[in-house]
Structure formats: structure tokens, C-alpha cells
Amino acid sequence: MKTLGNKKIGVVGVGNMGASILEGVLTRRLTTPSNVWVYDKVVNRAKSFACRLHVCRASSVAELFKKTDVVLLAMKPQDLANFALEHRSSFRMGQGVISILAGMTTEKIAQALGKHVTIVRAMPNLGAKVGQSMTVICGKNKMALSFAKTLFSGCGEVVMLPEKMLDLVTAISGSGPAYFFNVMELLTDFGVKQGLPPGSQGFWPFKQDWSRAFSEGLQGILRGAAAESDFQKGDDGSCDENVTTREIQKSFSAGASSGHESK
Ligand SMILES: NC(=O)c1ccc[n+]([C@@H]2O[C@H](COP(=O)([O-])OP(=O)(O)OC[C@H]3O[C@@H](n4cnc5c(N)ncnc54)[C@H](OP(=O)(O)O)[C@@H]3O)[C@@H](O)[C@H]2O)c1
């Protein structure tokens, strides 16, 4: 398996995504904790992450830059402008920067940080939390892209696409999981409003049970869809799932056409 070698990686922002990406990299042993440096505005967040995963904690962004070869930017997009104002001069010539900031194009990042940094843009998704992200990366520098590909392979699959696709990818796969949570919430709230019992331990546990049921159902459908696409490619190895998917699709089509007829 390809690893990150001895390159030192620094992460700015160990919130949801920064932490998940690093956990994946460390769990899959793509690097060692001593090669990883973290910094977060919320000092305790960085402290507890560093303590839990035995990685190094920088006491300032300047220290993080000094100690690392590649910096992963994992704060919110709206934090970039202030971050750049404060730290632009600390970036070394050719310093590797990987950004997962939604909507921040390579051009905007280069304007903010300076043209002397080597930028890779990446769009993972929340699946990173369980090692199942689909991450799309883009960039011009082959070595930097190869490093980013290995990095994100720690939390799922990685695909390279041209940058013009990144906004679409952000809307569909980056934000996609959130839409399903919205649907789960809507269905749950609707059910409870219509009189479904709130569960033995109150509303929230009930809500979580439903959410789990929906998400497991959804995973089943997605697995079925994946099997279906294999089938269409000529791989008919997993018959049962194909049949199930076809049956589901038939019933969807029947539902859709009866809906049309009734209009
Ligand atoms: N969440 C997703 O599903 C998802 C998917 C794809 C891409 N992304 C991208 O991933 C990035 C991070 O998202 P997230 O959900 O992980 O956010 P998050 O949980 O809020 O984590 C960001 C962390 O960075 C810290 N931070 C902010 N400014 C900083 C600075 N100047 N220096 C150091 N730390 C700083 C934040 O502190 P404060 O809490 O004090 O601000 C927070 O601890 C975003 O740019 C987003 O567009 C997210």
C-alpha cells in the first residue's frame, strides 16, 4: 500500500473533517503520528485530538508551517480571508497546500495565500467519518496530487477530476449526506406529528432509531444500485441484489406512472 512516506503534514482546523481525515490516515497507517501536526483556534480541540491520537500539536500557525511539508486547510471557507491576512507571509516557496474549503477555487486560494504555494483542491464528504468518503481532487502539480490522493485514500475512495467539476461535486457528494439527514428529519417529524409514539426514552432516542432505520435502508438501496450498475457493465455476479433493485425500480416506475395517470 502506498504511504505518505516521511512527509510531515499539518492540519489547520481539527473539526469534523480535519479530524476524520487524519483519523483515517492514522488508522490505515499511511503515516505515523510523529509526522502529523495539528493546530486549531479552539486550543482544547487540538489538545484533545493530539492527546487521543498521539500526534504533535503546534502552539501557533507559524510553528505548524515550520514543522511541516504540506498543510491541509480544514477550517470553514469564511475563515480563509482572515487566516490569509494573518499568515500569508509564513508560507514558504512551493509549500504544499491542500484545501477542502467548499467554494474556494484554486485562483481564490492563490490570491489569498500567494502564487508561490502549490495548491490541491479536494472535496471529501462526511463519509470520511467512517472511512467511506468519496473525495474528488484537482490540481496542476503531479507530485502534490499524488500525495493528496494517498492522504484521502485513508478515508475512502479518491477520484481526480478537472476543477470545473468541483462545484457540482460539492453540491452533490460534498453536501449530499446533509440532504439525507434533512429527509430523515422531515420524515421523523412528520411521523411524530401524525401520532407515532415518541419512544420509551423520549423524542430524541426515537428520532435516532428512525434515523438509523432510514440510513440502513438507504445503504441497502445504494448497495443495490451499485450492483445494478455492475450488472449493466456485464458483471452479473450478485444476482439477488440485481433482482431486488429491479423490483424496487419497477415499483418506483409503477408509482410514478400511476401518479401521472391520476393527474
Ligand atoms: N462537513 C462536511 O460535510 C464537509 C464536506 C466537505 C468539505 N467540507 C469543508 O471542510 C471544512 C471544514 O468543515 P468542518 O465541518 O470540519 O468544520 P468544523 O467542524 O467547524 O471545523 C473547523 C475547525 O477549524 C477551526 N478554525 C477556524 N478558523 C481557524 C483558524 N484560523 N485557525 C485554526 N483553526 C481554525 C474551527 O474553530 P471554530 O469552531 O472556533 O470556528 C473548527 O474547530 C469547510 O471548509 C467545509 O467547506 C466539509
mmCIF file of C-alpha atoms and ligand atoms in Angstrom, residues 12-19 39-42 45 61 73-77 79 82-83 86-87 100-103 122-126 170 174-175 177, ligand 1:
data_model
loop_
_atom_site.group_PDB
_atom_site.id
_atom_site.type_symbol
_atom_site.label_atom_id
_atom_site.label_comp_id
_atom_site.label_asym_id
_atom_site.label_seq_id
_atom_site.Cartn_x
_atom_site.Cartn_y
_atom_site.Cartn_z
ATOM 1 C CA VAL A 12 -5.353 23.710 10.339
ATOM 2 C CA GLY A 13 -8.720 23.029 11.978
ATOM 3 C CA VAL A 14 -9.408 19.644 13.572
ATOM 4 C CA GLY A 15 -13.201 19.873 13.448
ATOM 5 C CA ASN A 16 -15.435 17.298 11.741
ATOM 6 C CA MET A 17 -13.480 16.923 8.531
ATOM 7 C CA GLY A 18 -9.901 17.663 9.598
ATOM 8 C CA ALA A 19 -10.167 15.137 12.430
ATOM 9 C CA TYR A 39 -3.446 23.417 15.031
ATOM 10 C CA ASP A 40 -6.926 24.684 15.866
ATOM 11 C CA LYS A 41 -8.207 28.071 17.007
ATOM 12 C CA VAL A 42 -10.019 26.114 19.699
ATOM 13 C CA ARG A 45 -9.976 20.717 20.461
ATOM 14 C CA VAL A 61 0.247 28.511 12.805
ATOM 15 C CA LEU A 73 -6.687 23.681 5.334
ATOM 16 C CA ALA A 74 -9.782 22.363 7.114
ATOM 17 C CA MET A 75 -11.380 25.440 8.614
ATOM 18 C CA LYS A 76 -14.631 26.952 7.285
ATOM 19 C CA PRO A 77 -14.406 28.788 3.936
ATOM 20 C CA ASP A 79 -12.281 31.809 7.848
ATOM 21 C CA ASN A 82 -8.606 36.423 7.980
ATOM 22 C CA PHE A 83 -6.343 33.388 8.100
ATOM 23 C CA GLU A 86 -2.524 36.894 9.247
ATOM 24 C CA HIS A 87 -0.379 34.066 7.873
ATOM 25 C CA ILE A 100 -11.098 21.205 1.401
ATOM 26 C CA LEU A 101 -12.833 24.588 1.683
ATOM 27 C CA ALA A 102 -16.124 24.464 -0.199
ATOM 28 C CA GLY A 103 -16.435 27.021 -2.987
ATOM 29 C CA ALA A 122 -10.159 18.439 -2.594
ATOM 30 C CA MET A 123 -13.799 17.769 -1.861
ATOM 31 C CA PRO A 124 -14.359 14.891 0.563
ATOM 32 C CA ASN A 125 -17.681 14.186 2.260
ATOM 33 C CA LEU A 126 -18.983 13.228 5.664
ATOM 34 C CA THR A 170 -19.575 19.900 -3.730
ATOM 35 C CA GLY A 174 -19.866 17.049 -0.580
ATOM 36 C CA SER A 175 -23.240 18.229 0.695
ATOM 37 C CA PRO A 177 -25.202 13.396 3.124
HETATM 38 N N1 LIG B 1 -18.676 18.932 6.945
HETATM 39 C C1 LIG B 1 -18.738 18.392 5.718
HETATM 40 O O1 LIG B 1 -19.545 17.505 5.432
HETATM 41 C C2 LIG B 1 -17.775 18.878 4.667
HETATM 42 C C3 LIG B 1 -17.667 18.165 3.447
HETATM 43 C C4 LIG B 1 -16.730 18.608 2.503
HETATM 44 C C5 LIG B 1 -15.946 19.731 2.766
HETATM 45 N N2 LIG B 1 -16.101 20.389 3.931
HETATM 46 C C6 LIG B 1 -15.248 21.553 4.178
HETATM 47 O O2 LIG B 1 -14.444 21.223 5.287
HETATM 48 C C7 LIG B 1 -14.129 22.415 6.021
HETATM 49 C C8 LIG B 1 -14.299 22.134 7.496
HETATM 50 O O3 LIG B 1 -15.633 21.767 7.758
HETATM 51 P P1 LIG B 1 -15.998 21.126 9.167
HETATM 52 O O4 LIG B 1 -17.398 20.687 9.061
HETATM 53 O O5 LIG B 1 -14.940 20.145 9.562
HETATM 54 O O6 LIG B 1 -15.873 22.431 10.110
HETATM 55 P P2 LIG B 1 -15.690 22.495 11.691
HETATM 56 O O7 LIG B 1 -16.167 21.224 12.317
HETATM 57 O O8 LIG B 1 -16.281 23.783 12.117
HETATM 58 O O9 LIG B 1 -14.106 22.551 11.903
HETATM 59 C C9 LIG B 1 -13.329 23.669 11.593
HETATM 60 C C10 LIG B 1 -12.375 23.918 12.734
HETATM 61 O O10 LIG B 1 -11.427 24.909 12.338
HETATM 62 C C11 LIG B 1 -11.313 25.880 13.368
HETATM 63 N N3 LIG B 1 -10.800 27.143 12.818
HETATM 64 C C12 LIG B 1 -11.461 28.175 12.259
HETATM 65 N N4 LIG B 1 -10.604 29.150 11.880
HETATM 66 C C13 LIG B 1 -9.368 28.706 12.199
HETATM 67 C C14 LIG B 1 -8.070 29.267 12.091
HETATM 68 N N5 LIG B 1 -7.859 30.474 11.551
HETATM 69 N N6 LIG B 1 -7.021 28.544 12.531
HETATM 70 C C15 LIG B 1 -7.215 27.323 13.086
HETATM 71 N N7 LIG B 1 -8.425 26.755 13.252
HETATM 72 C C16 LIG B 1 -9.489 27.424 12.793
HETATM 73 C C17 LIG B 1 -12.734 25.980 13.888
HETATM 74 O O11 LIG B 1 -12.786 26.679 15.104
HETATM 75 P P3 LIG B 1 -14.182 27.459 15.439
HETATM 76 O O12 LIG B 1 -15.170 26.374 15.756
HETATM 77 O O13 LIG B 1 -13.859 28.329 16.597
HETATM 78 O O14 LIG B 1 -14.543 28.232 14.215
HETATM 79 C C18 LIG B 1 -13.064 24.485 13.979
HETATM 80 O O15 LIG B 1 -12.508 23.895 15.136
HETATM 81 C C19 LIG B 1 -15.040 23.505 5.476
HETATM 82 O O16 LIG B 1 -14.280 24.433 4.741
HETATM 83 C C20 LIG B 1 -16.030 22.804 4.581
HETATM 84 O O17 LIG B 1 -16.347 23.576 3.447
HETATM 85 C C21 LIG B 1 -16.975 19.992 4.895
#
